[in-house]
Short mmCIF file of N, CA and C and ligand atoms in Angstrom, two decimals:
data_model
loop_
_atom_site.label_atom_id
_atom_site.label_comp_id
_atom_site.label_asym_id
_atom_site.label_seq_id
_atom_site.Cartn_x
_atom_site.Cartn_y
_atom_site.Cartn_z
N MET A 1 1.35 -1.38 0.09
CA MET A 1 -0.13 0.09 -0.29
C MET A 1 1.02 1.04 0.13
N ASP A 2 0.34 2.27 -0.26
CA ASP A 2 1.16 3.76 -0.68
C ASP A 2 1.39 4.29 0.65
N MET A 3 2.47 4.99 0.81
CA MET A 3 2.69 5.76 2.21
C MET A 3 2.06 6.83 1.88
N ILE A 4 1.34 8.16 3.07
CA ILE A 4 0.94 8.40 2.85
C ILE A 4 0.92 10.02 3.68
N LYS A 5 1.14 11.07 2.83
CA LYS A 5 1.79 12.05 3.98
C LYS A 5 0.59 12.51 5.22
N VAL A 6 0.97 12.68 5.88
CA VAL A 6 0.38 12.64 7.43
C VAL A 6 0.54 14.30 8.09
N CYS A 7 2.14 14.44 7.59
CA CYS A 7 1.88 15.65 8.18
C CYS A 7 3.04 16.17 7.89
N ASP A 8 3.72 17.49 8.45
CA ASP A 8 5.43 18.06 8.35
C ASP A 8 5.75 17.67 9.88
N THR A 9 7.46 17.72 9.57
CA THR A 9 7.92 17.24 10.58
C THR A 9 7.75 18.20 11.80
N ALA A 10 7.77 19.58 11.27
CA ALA A 10 7.68 20.09 12.23
C ALA A 10 6.60 20.76 13.22
N ASP A 11 5.36 19.78 13.09
CA ASP A 11 3.87 19.87 13.33
C ASP A 11 4.04 19.19 15.02
N VAL A 12 5.66 18.50 14.93
CA VAL A 12 5.21 17.52 16.19
C VAL A 12 7.01 17.29 16.90
N LYS A 13 6.44 18.40 17.40
CA LYS A 13 8.10 18.43 18.03
C LYS A 13 8.62 17.37 18.66
N PRO A 14 9.72 16.58 19.19
CA PRO A 14 9.70 15.85 20.27
C PRO A 14 8.99 15.98 21.80
N GLY A 15 8.89 14.77 21.80
CA GLY A 15 7.87 14.41 23.01
C GLY A 15 6.54 14.95 23.15
N GLU A 16 6.61 15.63 21.74
CA GLU A 16 4.70 15.25 21.28
C GLU A 16 3.88 14.98 20.28
N MET A 17 2.94 14.18 20.55
CA MET A 17 1.74 13.69 19.79
C MET A 17 0.73 14.10 19.21
N LEU A 18 0.15 13.39 17.99
CA LEU A 18 -0.85 15.04 16.96
C LEU A 18 -1.15 13.44 16.58
N ALA A 19 -2.80 13.61 16.62
CA ALA A 19 -3.80 12.90 15.79
C ALA A 19 -4.10 13.72 14.81
N ILE A 20 -4.27 12.35 14.14
CA ILE A 20 -4.37 12.60 12.30
C ILE A 20 -5.73 11.75 11.60
N GLU A 21 -5.92 12.99 11.09
CA GLU A 21 -7.49 12.23 10.79
C GLU A 21 -7.83 12.46 9.28
N MET A 22 -7.70 11.45 8.46
CA MET A 22 -7.16 11.56 6.70
C MET A 22 -8.53 10.37 6.86
N ASP A 23 -9.35 10.81 5.34
CA ASP A 23 -9.99 9.76 4.88
C ASP A 23 -9.40 8.24 4.72
N GLU A 24 -7.97 8.76 3.92
CA GLU A 24 -7.22 7.41 3.85
C GLU A 24 -6.99 6.86 4.58
N LEU A 25 -7.12 7.29 5.87
CA LEU A 25 -6.10 6.30 7.51
C LEU A 25 -7.14 6.27 8.51
N PRO A 26 -7.61 5.02 9.05
CA PRO A 26 -7.76 5.00 10.61
C PRO A 26 -7.50 5.83 11.45
N PRO A 27 -8.03 6.52 12.30
CA PRO A 27 -7.27 7.53 13.43
C PRO A 27 -5.76 6.95 13.96
N VAL A 28 -5.00 7.71 13.44
CA VAL A 28 -3.90 7.63 13.65
C VAL A 28 -3.14 8.43 14.39
N ALA A 29 -2.40 8.40 15.82
CA ALA A 29 -1.67 8.96 16.13
C ALA A 29 -0.06 9.46 15.99
N VAL A 30 0.73 10.01 15.53
CA VAL A 30 1.71 10.27 15.31
C VAL A 30 2.91 10.39 16.04
N TYR A 31 3.92 10.10 16.87
CA TYR A 31 4.65 10.36 17.86
C TYR A 31 5.86 11.01 17.70
N ASN A 32 6.62 11.72 18.18
CA ASN A 32 8.18 12.25 18.10
C ASN A 32 8.66 12.01 19.36
N VAL A 33 9.78 9.89 19.31
CA VAL A 33 10.54 10.37 20.45
C VAL A 33 11.72 10.68 20.11
N ASP A 34 12.48 12.03 20.65
CA ASP A 34 13.48 12.24 20.47
C ASP A 34 14.13 12.48 18.77
N GLY A 35 12.73 12.69 17.99
CA GLY A 35 13.51 13.18 16.79
C GLY A 35 13.28 11.61 15.81
N GLU A 36 12.70 10.76 16.36
CA GLU A 36 11.88 9.34 15.72
C GLU A 36 10.58 9.86 15.62
N PHE A 37 10.29 9.09 14.56
CA PHE A 37 8.91 9.18 14.69
C PHE A 37 8.18 7.61 14.59
N TYR A 38 6.94 7.79 14.97
CA TYR A 38 6.88 6.99 15.28
C TYR A 38 4.88 6.86 14.89
N ALA A 39 4.35 6.05 14.54
CA ALA A 39 2.93 6.01 13.96
C ALA A 39 1.98 4.93 14.93
N THR A 40 0.97 4.93 15.46
CA THR A 40 -0.12 3.76 15.96
C THR A 40 -1.23 4.42 15.69
N SER A 41 -2.48 3.12 16.07
CA SER A 41 -3.88 3.82 15.92
C SER A 41 -3.74 4.44 17.25
N ASN A 42 -5.16 5.64 16.86
CA ASN A 42 -4.67 6.36 18.22
C ASN A 42 -6.26 5.78 19.13
N ILE A 43 -6.69 4.90 18.64
CA ILE A 43 -7.85 4.12 19.87
C ILE A 43 -7.54 3.39 20.45
N CYS A 44 -7.39 3.63 21.70
CA CYS A 44 -6.92 2.77 23.64
C CYS A 44 -7.67 1.36 22.71
N THR A 45 -7.46 0.33 22.71
CA THR A 45 -7.64 -0.78 22.28
C THR A 45 -8.58 -1.57 23.54
N HIS A 46 -8.80 -0.84 24.84
CA HIS A 46 -9.21 -1.13 25.99
C HIS A 46 -10.61 -1.20 25.98
N ALA A 47 -10.88 1.00 25.74
CA ALA A 47 -12.24 0.45 25.50
C ALA A 47 -12.22 2.23 24.47
N ILE A 48 -13.61 2.94 24.57
CA ILE A 48 -13.45 3.93 23.46
C ILE A 48 -12.67 5.53 23.87
N ALA A 49 -11.25 5.37 23.90
CA ALA A 49 -10.65 6.91 23.82
C ALA A 49 -9.80 7.47 23.17
N ILE A 50 -9.41 8.63 23.11
CA ILE A 50 -8.61 9.06 22.06
C ILE A 50 -7.30 9.30 22.64
N LEU A 51 -6.41 8.00 22.25
CA LEU A 51 -4.84 8.13 22.77
C LEU A 51 -4.46 9.96 22.68
N THR A 52 -4.25 10.62 21.77
CA THR A 52 -3.50 12.07 21.68
C THR A 52 -4.63 12.58 22.75
N GLU A 53 -5.50 12.50 23.62
CA GLU A 53 -5.55 13.21 24.10
C GLU A 53 -5.38 12.91 25.98
N GLY A 54 -4.17 11.98 26.15
CA GLY A 54 -3.71 11.20 27.11
C GLY A 54 -2.56 12.14 27.78
N TYR A 55 -1.50 11.25 27.52
CA TYR A 55 -0.44 11.81 27.96
C TYR A 55 0.65 11.38 27.50
N PHE A 56 1.83 11.68 27.10
CA PHE A 56 2.73 11.14 25.87
C PHE A 56 4.26 12.07 27.12
N GLU A 57 5.21 10.44 27.15
CA GLU A 57 6.24 10.77 27.66
C GLU A 57 6.90 9.96 27.75
N GLY A 58 9.12 10.25 27.14
CA GLY A 58 9.30 9.12 26.40
C GLY A 58 8.44 8.30 25.30
N ASP A 59 8.71 7.14 25.31
CA ASP A 59 7.85 6.14 24.28
C ASP A 59 6.57 5.60 24.36
N THR A 60 6.28 6.16 25.89
CA THR A 60 5.03 5.60 26.75
C THR A 60 3.97 6.80 26.13
N VAL A 61 2.49 6.47 25.85
CA VAL A 61 1.46 6.71 25.40
C VAL A 61 0.29 6.41 26.84
N GLU A 62 0.08 7.63 27.50
CA GLU A 62 -1.00 6.89 28.59
C GLU A 62 -2.30 7.32 28.51
N CYS A 63 -3.43 6.47 28.11
CA CYS A 63 -4.78 6.92 28.22
C CYS A 63 -5.33 7.58 28.90
N ALA A 64 -6.41 8.41 28.49
CA ALA A 64 -6.54 9.55 29.92
C ALA A 64 -7.31 9.14 30.26
N LEU A 65 -8.12 8.25 29.78
CA LEU A 65 -9.48 7.76 30.55
C LEU A 65 -9.00 6.63 31.75
N HIS A 66 -8.61 5.27 31.63
CA HIS A 66 -8.70 4.60 32.80
C HIS A 66 -6.89 4.41 33.17
N GLY A 67 -5.95 5.07 32.53
CA GLY A 67 -4.44 5.49 32.77
C GLY A 67 -3.80 3.92 32.33
N GLY A 68 -4.63 3.27 31.32
CA GLY A 68 -3.71 2.43 30.67
C GLY A 68 -2.71 3.14 29.83
N CYS A 69 -1.51 2.07 29.65
CA CYS A 69 -0.21 2.81 28.52
C CYS A 69 0.18 2.00 27.33
N PHE A 70 0.72 2.46 26.75
CA PHE A 70 1.42 2.00 25.38
C PHE A 70 2.80 1.78 24.99
N ASN A 71 3.56 1.10 24.66
CA ASN A 71 5.07 1.29 23.89
C ASN A 71 4.70 2.24 22.73
N VAL A 72 5.15 3.43 22.36
CA VAL A 72 4.52 3.66 20.89
C VAL A 72 5.50 3.28 19.60
N ARG A 73 6.64 2.60 20.03
CA ARG A 73 6.65 1.95 19.62
C ARG A 73 6.61 0.89 18.82
N THR A 74 6.42 -0.15 19.65
CA THR A 74 5.60 -1.62 19.16
C THR A 74 4.65 -1.44 19.60
N GLY A 75 3.47 -0.71 19.88
CA GLY A 75 2.14 -0.70 20.24
C GLY A 75 1.64 -1.61 21.32
N GLU A 76 3.30 -2.07 22.14
CA GLU A 76 2.70 -3.26 23.29
C GLU A 76 2.22 -2.22 24.17
N ALA A 77 1.03 -3.68 24.70
CA ALA A 77 0.45 -2.63 26.26
C ALA A 77 1.27 -2.88 27.16
N THR A 78 1.34 -1.13 27.88
CA THR A 78 2.83 -1.68 29.11
C THR A 78 2.22 -1.91 31.40
N GLU A 79 0.94 -0.75 30.77
CA GLU A 79 0.03 -0.81 32.04
C GLU A 79 -1.32 -1.30 31.89
N PHE A 80 -1.70 -1.81 32.97
CA PHE A 80 -2.84 -2.08 32.82
C PHE A 80 -3.99 -0.67 32.98
N PRO A 81 -5.30 -1.17 32.40
CA PRO A 81 -5.84 -2.36 31.94
C PRO A 81 -6.04 -2.73 30.41
N CYS A 82 -4.66 -2.01 29.78
CA CYS A 82 -5.08 -2.34 28.70
C CYS A 82 -3.70 -3.17 28.48
N GLU A 83 -4.50 -4.61 27.66
CA GLU A 83 -3.60 -5.65 27.52
C GLU A 83 -3.50 -6.23 26.05
N GLU A 84 -4.42 -5.39 24.95
CA GLU A 84 -4.78 -5.76 23.68
C GLU A 84 -3.33 -4.69 23.59
N PRO A 85 -2.25 -5.40 22.58
CA PRO A 85 -1.20 -3.99 21.50
C PRO A 85 -2.58 -3.19 20.89
N LEU A 86 -1.61 -2.36 20.65
CA LEU A 86 -1.69 -1.15 19.58
C LEU A 86 -1.92 -1.44 18.66
N GLU A 87 -2.24 -0.89 17.11
CA GLU A 87 -1.69 -1.55 15.78
C GLU A 87 -0.36 -0.39 15.44
N THR A 88 0.16 -0.91 14.69
CA THR A 88 1.88 0.11 14.64
C THR A 88 0.98 0.63 13.46
N PHE A 89 1.90 1.33 12.70
CA PHE A 89 1.87 1.76 11.00
C PHE A 89 3.39 2.05 11.12
N GLU A 90 3.91 1.59 9.95
CA GLU A 90 4.98 1.88 9.39
C GLU A 90 5.41 3.69 8.67
N VAL A 91 6.82 4.01 9.37
CA VAL A 91 6.89 5.47 8.68
C VAL A 91 7.94 5.59 8.52
N GLN A 92 7.96 6.54 7.29
CA GLN A 92 9.05 7.38 6.44
C GLN A 92 8.77 9.00 6.59
N VAL A 93 10.06 9.52 6.80
CA VAL A 93 10.26 10.58 6.97
C VAL A 93 11.58 11.52 6.17
N SER A 94 10.80 12.06 4.61
CA SER A 94 11.17 12.74 3.84
C SER A 94 10.92 14.21 3.48
N ASP A 95 11.73 14.81 3.37
CA ASP A 95 12.20 16.35 3.29
C ASP A 95 10.89 16.85 3.76
N GLY A 96 11.34 16.47 5.05
CA GLY A 96 10.78 17.85 6.32
C GLY A 96 8.95 16.59 6.31
N ALA A 97 8.65 16.43 5.39
CA ALA A 97 7.34 15.34 5.70
C ALA A 97 7.46 14.14 6.55
N VAL A 98 6.41 13.56 7.14
CA VAL A 98 6.11 12.61 7.95
C VAL A 98 5.00 11.59 6.99
N PHE A 99 5.55 10.48 6.69
CA PHE A 99 4.54 9.77 5.83
C PHE A 99 4.12 8.47 6.70
N VAL A 100 3.26 7.47 6.34
CA VAL A 100 2.61 6.89 7.45
C VAL A 100 1.95 5.91 5.95
N ARG A 101 2.20 4.32 5.85
CA ARG A 101 2.37 3.46 5.24
C ARG A 101 0.35 2.82 5.78
N ALA A 102 -0.64 3.18 4.58
CA ALA A 102 -1.78 2.81 5.00
C ALA A 102 -1.78 1.63 4.95
N PRO A 103 -2.70 1.15 6.20
CA PRO A 103 -2.59 -0.14 6.20
C PRO A 103 -3.70 -1.29 4.76
S1 FES B 1 -10.15 3.17 27.72
FE1 FES B 1 -7.65 3.58 27.35
S2 FES B 1 -7.39 2.32 29.63
FE2 FES B 1 -9.73 2.62 29.33
#
């Protein structure tokens, strides 16, 4: 599948995350971990919550609803009550833009 431009690198500074809403993609969160970009589903696997409305530190996103956590590099659930991993998406950075591979 195609790589889709979702934002500019300047839109997501180190330590920040950004919600992406595009017709071509499911809801995606883009994260900047010390200059490395990652992308996961933006929907918590525990219930229905938007991860970018929670907290992001290091390589961990914490859901605002019940405090579950995920590793944004791997999608692994790292804190109860989250147990199902998050879907992750391949990311490429080119010419100051962030691209995500459509599932
Ligand atoms: S909905 Fe995210 S931890 Fe419960």
